[in-house]
Amino acid sequence: MLNGGRKIIKKVITAVLGAVTTAAMVFGLPMTSLASNRTSIGSVSITVSSEIEVGSKSSDVEVTSNNSLYDVYNVSVTNVPSDGWDPDDNPKVQIKLELSDSDDYQWSVTKSNISVSGDSGTVSSVSGGSGHGYLTIVYTLADLDEIDTDWEENMDLDIDDTAWNSSYGIAKWSAAEAAKKYEVKLYRGSTLLTSVTTTSTAYDFANYFTQAGTYSFKVRAVYSSKYKGDWETSDDLYVTTSQATAIASTYNASYNSTTVSYNSYEGSLTSTVTNSGSGLIPGNTTDGTWIQTQYGFWYRNSDGSWTSNGWQEIDGKWYYFNAYGYRKSGWIYWNNKWYYCGADGAMLTNAYTPDGYYVNAAGVWTTIAA
């Protein structure tokens, strides 16, 4: 009786499994034990085209395919160096392919089944090659100097702009795409005061402002000892004795650390100089002369010099002068703050501007009236 019962149970189980299998076939239900009806794609053909240049931080790589069964879903370069590409670097390109119809097709791909045309390199790895999700290919390009064959002629080491933060003796310049560092020379008149090398695009020279004079700097971009850009020269910055003293007092050695961001540091500068918190250079001038020309007013100091791209206190009032040394009026945006100069050029303080805004005792626009 016991053996007979076992046979009956076995027959019932067999019948149930048979019914389930029949239902799955009729209604298309997923069964792991059933063979897949998807067609396998056993090979892949893509074209890789790189626009990465030596010295740049570019990740510009294009991947295309003419096969209608799959599309290029995403392309990324996973090892972009923070200091720019070197000639012997090998960019790693991660390529994700997507099936056009994952219901009818699946991947059955290995490294040996992947064909790559275009820029030379090696298929480093493949993942997802046996399913119907994304197929991920890592393609390692050949040495960049084999791909970017004109890199020496095309290397961008040009510096387009130079400027002074005249209140703090900080030299700054625009970045050159291929630069790994910059060489900077500071002058007073024709005398070389110092030469420095930095990876930043600004340098604090405040401690070299030891006397009145005309200061300037030269800067050039450096990729290597063999590849250097042309020297770019700044505008002259004339300072009086009192202005030089004020600038020197703002010197912060930590600023020249490569870990300090110029933009974040400059935003905090106005709090380091006294004068009602305005951040303006003290040193009242009383012995110069206002000169009027067809272009406006400028102020000639007693020694024949003039101020440009900055403020000067004259007879107890503050005036802002443009790059050509002419007095400006209206709104002035300087060191991340707004000031207003009246029709006579003098900065307003503790007052409302003609367009209804309040400027405080330091001349700074604020939303809070006195």
Coordinates of C-alpha atoms in Angstrom, one line a residue:
M1 CA 0.0 0.0 0.0
L2 CA 2.9 2.3 0.9
N3 CA 4.6 1.8 -2.5
G4 CA 1.4 2.2 -4.3
G5 CA 0.8 5.5 -2.7
R6 CA 4.2 6.8 -3.8
K7 CA 3.5 5.8 -7.4
I8 CA 0.1 7.7 -7.3
I9 CA 1.8 10.9 -5.9
K10 CA 4.6 10.7 -8.5
K11 CA 1.9 10.4 -11.3
V12 CA 0.1 13.5 -9.9
I13 CA 3.3 15.6 -9.8
T14 CA 4.2 14.6 -13.4
A15 CA 0.7 15.5 -14.5
V16 CA 0.9 19.0 -12.8
L17 CA 4.3 19.8 -14.3
G18 CA 3.0 18.7 -17.8
A19 CA 0.0 21.0 -17.4
V20 CA 2.1 24.0 -16.3
T21 CA 4.5 23.4 -19.2
T22 CA 1.6 23.3 -21.7
A23 CA 0.2 26.5 -20.2
A24 CA 3.5 28.2 -20.6
M25 CA 3.7 27.3 -24.2
V26 CA 0.2 28.4 -25.0
F27 CA 0.2 31.7 -23.1
G28 CA 3.9 32.6 -23.5
L29 CA 4.7 32.5 -19.7
P30 CA 8.4 32.7 -18.8
M31 CA 9.9 29.4 -17.7
T32 CA 13.6 29.2 -16.8
S33 CA 13.7 25.7 -18.0
L34 CA 12.5 26.6 -21.5
A35 CA 14.9 27.4 -24.2
S36 CA 15.1 31.1 -25.2
N37 CA 13.5 32.2 -28.4
R38 CA 15.8 35.2 -28.8
T39 CA 18.2 35.3 -31.7
S40 CA 21.9 35.6 -30.7
I41 CA 24.1 38.4 -32.0
G42 CA 27.6 36.8 -32.1
S43 CA 29.7 39.7 -33.3
V44 CA 29.9 43.5 -33.1
S45 CA 31.4 46.1 -35.4
I46 CA 32.0 49.7 -34.3
T47 CA 34.1 52.8 -35.4
V48 CA 36.0 54.8 -32.9
S49 CA 37.1 58.4 -33.7
S50 CA 39.0 60.4 -31.1
E51 CA 39.4 64.2 -31.0
I52 CA 41.6 64.1 -27.8
E53 CA 44.7 66.3 -28.1
V54 CA 47.9 66.1 -26.3
G55 CA 48.0 68.7 -23.5
S56 CA 44.3 69.0 -23.3
K57 CA 41.8 67.6 -20.7
S58 CA 39.4 66.6 -23.5
S59 CA 37.3 63.5 -23.5
D60 CA 35.9 63.9 -27.0
V61 CA 35.5 60.5 -28.5
E62 CA 32.8 59.5 -31.0
V63 CA 31.7 55.9 -31.5
T64 CA 29.3 54.8 -34.4
S65 CA 27.9 51.7 -35.8
N66 CA 26.0 50.9 -39.0
N67 CA 24.3 47.8 -37.6
S68 CA 20.5 48.1 -37.2
L69 CA 20.4 45.5 -34.5
Y70 CA 22.1 47.6 -31.9
D71 CA 22.8 51.3 -31.1
V72 CA 25.6 53.2 -29.3
Y73 CA 23.9 54.1 -26.0
N74 CA 26.8 55.9 -24.2
V75 CA 30.5 56.7 -24.6
S76 CA 32.8 58.0 -21.8
V77 CA 36.5 58.3 -21.2
T78 CA 37.3 57.0 -17.7
N79 CA 40.9 58.1 -17.1
V80 CA 41.1 61.8 -18.0
P81 CA 44.2 63.2 -16.2
S82 CA 43.7 66.3 -14.1
D83 CA 46.8 67.9 -15.6
G84 CA 46.2 67.1 -19.3
W85 CA 47.1 64.3 -21.6
D86 CA 50.7 63.3 -22.3
P87 CA 51.9 62.0 -25.6
D88 CA 52.3 58.4 -24.3
D89 CA 48.9 58.3 -22.5
N90 CA 46.3 55.7 -23.5
P91 CA 42.7 57.0 -23.0
K92 CA 40.3 54.2 -21.9
V93 CA 37.0 54.5 -23.7
Q94 CA 33.9 52.9 -22.2
I95 CA 31.3 52.1 -24.8
K96 CA 27.8 50.9 -24.0
L97 CA 25.7 49.2 -26.8
E98 CA 22.0 48.8 -26.6
L99 CA 19.9 46.2 -28.4
S100 CA 17.4 47.7 -30.8
D101 CA 14.9 44.9 -29.8
S102 CA 15.8 43.1 -26.6
D103 CA 12.7 40.9 -26.8
D104 CA 13.9 39.2 -30.0
Y105 CA 17.7 39.4 -29.7
Q106 CA 20.4 38.8 -27.1
W107 CA 24.2 39.1 -26.9
S108 CA 26.5 36.3 -27.5
V109 CA 29.8 38.2 -27.8
T110 CA 33.4 37.9 -26.6
K111 CA 36.4 40.1 -27.1
S112 CA 37.5 38.1 -30.1
N113 CA 34.1 38.8 -31.8
I114 CA 34.4 42.6 -31.6
S115 CA 35.7 44.5 -34.6
V116 CA 36.9 48.1 -34.2
S117 CA 37.8 50.4 -37.1
G118 CA 39.0 54.0 -36.9
D119 CA 41.6 55.1 -34.3
S120 CA 43.9 52.2 -33.3
G121 CA 43.7 50.6 -29.9
T122 CA 42.8 47.4 -28.1
V123 CA 39.6 45.9 -26.7
S124 CA 40.5 45.6 -23.0
S125 CA 37.3 44.0 -21.7
V126 CA 33.7 43.1 -22.4
S127 CA 30.8 42.7 -20.0
G128 CA 27.2 41.8 -20.6
G129 CA 28.1 39.7 -23.6
S130 CA 25.7 36.8 -22.8
G131 CA 22.5 38.6 -22.0
H132 CA 20.0 41.1 -23.5
G133 CA 20.9 44.2 -21.4
Y134 CA 23.8 46.6 -22.2
L135 CA 26.9 45.3 -23.8
T136 CA 29.9 47.3 -22.2
I137 CA 33.1 47.4 -24.1
V138 CA 36.3 49.1 -22.8
Y139 CA 38.5 50.2 -25.7
T140 CA 42.0 51.4 -24.8
L141 CA 43.4 53.8 -27.4
A142 CA 47.0 53.6 -28.7
D143 CA 49.5 56.2 -27.4
L144 CA 48.1 59.7 -28.1
D145 CA 51.0 60.8 -30.2
E146 CA 50.1 58.0 -32.6
I147 CA 46.6 59.4 -32.9
D148 CA 47.2 63.1 -32.5
T149 CA 50.1 63.2 -34.9
D150 CA 50.1 67.0 -35.2
W151 CA 50.1 67.6 -31.5
E152 CA 53.4 69.5 -31.4
E153 CA 52.1 72.1 -33.9
N154 CA 48.6 72.3 -32.4
M155 CA 49.5 72.6 -28.7
D156 CA 47.6 75.5 -27.2
L157 CA 50.0 77.4 -24.9
D158 CA 48.5 80.9 -25.5
I159 CA 47.5 83.2 -22.6
D160 CA 44.9 85.6 -23.9
D161 CA 44.5 88.0 -20.9
T162 CA 46.4 89.3 -18.0
A163 CA 45.2 91.6 -15.2
W164 CA 46.0 93.0 -11.8
N165 CA 43.9 92.9 -8.6
S166 CA 45.3 96.3 -7.9
S167 CA 44.2 96.4 -4.3
Y168 CA 46.1 93.3 -3.3
G169 CA 49.0 93.0 -5.6
I170 CA 47.7 89.8 -7.2
A171 CA 48.6 89.0 -10.8
K172 CA 46.1 86.9 -12.7
W173 CA 45.8 85.6 -16.2
S174 CA 43.7 83.3 -18.4
A175 CA 44.4 79.6 -18.6
A176 CA 46.2 78.0 -21.5
E177 CA 44.6 74.7 -22.5
A178 CA 47.8 72.7 -22.6
A179 CA 49.6 74.3 -19.7
K180 CA 50.9 72.1 -16.9
K181 CA 52.3 75.2 -15.1
Y182 CA 53.2 78.9 -15.6
E183 CA 56.4 80.9 -15.2
V184 CA 55.9 84.4 -13.9
K185 CA 58.3 87.4 -13.6
L186 CA 57.5 90.5 -11.6
Y187 CA 59.1 93.9 -12.4
R188 CA 59.2 97.3 -10.9
G189 CA 60.1 99.5 -13.8
S190 CA 62.7 97.6 -15.7
T191 CA 64.0 95.8 -12.5
L192 CA 63.3 92.1 -12.2
L193 CA 62.0 91.6 -8.6
T194 CA 61.4 87.8 -8.7
S195 CA 60.6 84.8 -10.9
V196 CA 58.2 82.1 -9.8
T197 CA 56.6 78.9 -11.1
T198 CA 53.0 78.0 -10.3
T199 CA 50.2 75.7 -11.4
S200 CA 47.6 78.4 -10.6
T201 CA 46.4 81.2 -12.9
A202 CA 47.1 83.8 -10.3
Y203 CA 49.9 84.8 -7.8
D204 CA 50.1 87.0 -4.8
F205 CA 53.0 89.4 -5.2
A206 CA 51.9 91.8 -2.4
N207 CA 55.0 91.3 -0.3
Y208 CA 57.1 92.8 -3.2
F209 CA 55.3 96.1 -3.1
T210 CA 57.9 97.7 -0.9
Q211 CA 57.9 101.2 -2.4
A212 CA 56.2 103.5 -4.9
G213 CA 56.7 102.6 -8.5
T214 CA 55.3 101.1 -11.7
Y215 CA 54.8 97.3 -11.4
S216 CA 54.2 94.8 -14.1
F217 CA 54.5 91.1 -14.7
K218 CA 55.2 88.7 -17.5
V219 CA 53.7 85.2 -17.7
R220 CA 54.0 82.2 -20.0
A221 CA 52.5 78.7 -20.1
V222 CA 54.7 75.7 -19.8
Y223 CA 53.9 72.1 -21.0
S224 CA 57.4 70.8 -20.6
S225 CA 61.0 72.1 -20.7
K226 CA 60.8 71.7 -24.5
Y227 CA 57.3 73.2 -25.0
K228 CA 56.7 76.7 -23.7
G229 CA 54.3 79.5 -24.8
D230 CA 55.2 83.1 -25.6
W231 CA 55.5 85.7 -22.8
E232 CA 52.4 87.8 -22.2
T233 CA 53.0 91.2 -20.5
S234 CA 50.5 92.8 -18.1
D235 CA 49.4 96.5 -18.0
D236 CA 51.5 98.7 -15.7
L237 CA 50.3 99.3 -12.2
Y238 CA 51.5 102.5 -10.6
V239 CA 51.2 102.8 -6.8
T240 CA 52.2 105.5 -4.4
T241 CA 54.2 104.9 -1.2
S242 CA 51.1 104.7 1.0
Q243 CA 49.4 102.4 -1.5
A244 CA 52.4 100.1 -1.7
T245 CA 52.3 99.9 2.1
A246 CA 48.6 99.0 2.1
I247 CA 49.1 96.3 -0.6
A248 CA 52.0 94.8 1.3
S249 CA 50.0 94.5 4.4
T250 CA 47.5 92.2 2.7
Y251 CA 50.0 89.5 1.7
N252 CA 49.0 86.0 2.5
A253 CA 51.6 83.3 1.8
S254 CA 49.0 80.5 1.8
Y255 CA 47.3 82.0 -1.2
N256 CA 50.2 80.9 -3.4
S257 CA 49.5 77.2 -2.5
T258 CA 48.2 75.2 -5.4
T259 CA 45.3 74.0 -3.3
V260 CA 43.8 77.5 -3.0
S261 CA 41.2 78.6 -5.6
Y262 CA 41.6 82.1 -6.8
N263 CA 37.9 82.8 -7.1
S264 CA 37.1 81.6 -3.6
Y265 CA 40.1 83.5 -2.2
E266 CA 39.3 86.7 -4.0
G267 CA 35.7 86.7 -2.6
S268 CA 37.1 87.0 0.9
L269 CA 39.7 89.7 0.2
T270 CA 37.5 92.7 1.1
S271 CA 37.5 91.6 4.7
T272 CA 41.3 91.8 5.0
V273 CA 41.7 95.5 4.3
T274 CA 40.4 98.2 6.7
N275 CA 38.7 101.4 5.6
S276 CA 35.1 100.8 6.8
G277 CA 35.1 97.4 5.3
S278 CA 35.2 98.7 1.7
G279 CA 38.4 97.0 0.7
L280 CA 39.6 100.2 -1.0
I281 CA 43.3 101.2 -0.8
P282 CA 43.8 104.1 1.6
G283 CA 46.1 107.0 0.9
N284 CA 44.4 110.4 0.3
T285 CA 45.8 112.5 -2.6
T286 CA 45.5 116.3 -2.4
D287 CA 48.4 117.6 -4.6
G288 CA 47.4 116.4 -8.1
T289 CA 45.4 118.0 -10.9
W290 CA 42.2 117.0 -12.6
I291 CA 42.6 117.0 -16.4
Q292 CA 39.7 117.1 -18.8
T293 CA 39.9 115.8 -22.4
Q294 CA 37.4 114.9 -25.1
Y295 CA 37.2 111.4 -23.4
G296 CA 36.5 112.6 -19.9
F297 CA 38.4 113.4 -16.7
W298 CA 41.6 111.9 -15.4
Y299 CA 43.7 112.8 -12.4
R300 CA 47.4 113.5 -12.8
N301 CA 49.3 112.9 -9.6
S302 CA 52.1 115.3 -8.6
D303 CA 54.7 112.9 -10.0
G304 CA 52.9 112.7 -13.3
S305 CA 51.4 109.3 -12.8
W306 CA 47.7 108.3 -12.9
T307 CA 45.5 105.5 -11.7
S308 CA 43.9 102.9 -14.0
N309 CA 41.6 99.9 -13.3
G310 CA 41.2 100.9 -9.7
W311 CA 40.2 103.4 -7.0
Q312 CA 42.0 106.4 -5.7
E313 CA 41.1 108.7 -2.8
I314 CA 41.3 112.3 -3.8
D315 CA 40.6 115.2 -1.4
G316 CA 38.7 112.8 0.8
K317 CA 36.5 111.3 -1.8
W318 CA 36.8 108.0 -3.7
Y319 CA 36.9 107.8 -7.5
Y320 CA 37.1 104.8 -9.8
F321 CA 39.3 105.0 -13.0
N322 CA 38.9 102.7 -16.0
A323 CA 41.7 100.9 -18.0
Y324 CA 42.6 104.1 -19.7
G325 CA 42.7 106.2 -16.5
Y326 CA 39.5 108.0 -17.0
R327 CA 37.0 108.7 -14.1
K328 CA 33.8 106.6 -14.2
S329 CA 30.4 107.3 -13.0
G330 CA 27.3 105.2 -12.4
W331 CA 27.4 101.6 -11.0
I332 CA 30.9 100.0 -10.5
Y333 CA 31.2 96.3 -9.9
W334 CA 34.5 95.7 -8.1
N335 CA 35.7 92.8 -6.0
N336 CA 32.3 91.1 -6.0
K337 CA 30.5 94.2 -4.7
W338 CA 28.5 97.1 -6.3
Y339 CA 29.4 100.7 -5.8
Y340 CA 27.9 103.9 -7.2
C341 CA 29.7 107.0 -8.3
G342 CA 27.8 110.2 -8.9
A343 CA 27.9 112.5 -11.9
D344 CA 31.0 114.1 -10.5
G345 CA 32.7 110.7 -10.2
A346 CA 32.7 110.6 -6.4
M347 CA 31.5 107.4 -4.7
L348 CA 28.3 107.7 -2.8
T349 CA 28.1 106.6 0.8
N350 CA 25.2 106.4 3.2
A351 CA 22.9 107.4 0.5
Y352 CA 20.3 106.3 -2.1
T353 CA 21.3 106.1 -5.7
P354 CA 19.3 107.9 -8.4
D355 CA 17.7 104.5 -9.3
G356 CA 16.6 103.9 -5.7
Y357 CA 19.2 101.6 -4.1
Y358 CA 20.9 102.2 -0.8
V359 CA 24.7 102.2 -0.4
N360 CA 26.2 102.0 3.1
A361 CA 29.1 103.8 4.8
A362 CA 31.6 101.8 2.8
G363 CA 29.8 102.7 -0.5
V364 CA 28.6 99.1 -1.0
W365 CA 25.1 98.5 -2.2
T366 CA 23.0 96.8 0.4
T367 CA 19.3 95.9 0.8
I368 CA 19.3 97.2 4.4
A369 CA 19.1 101.0 4.8
A370 CA 20.7 102.8 7.7

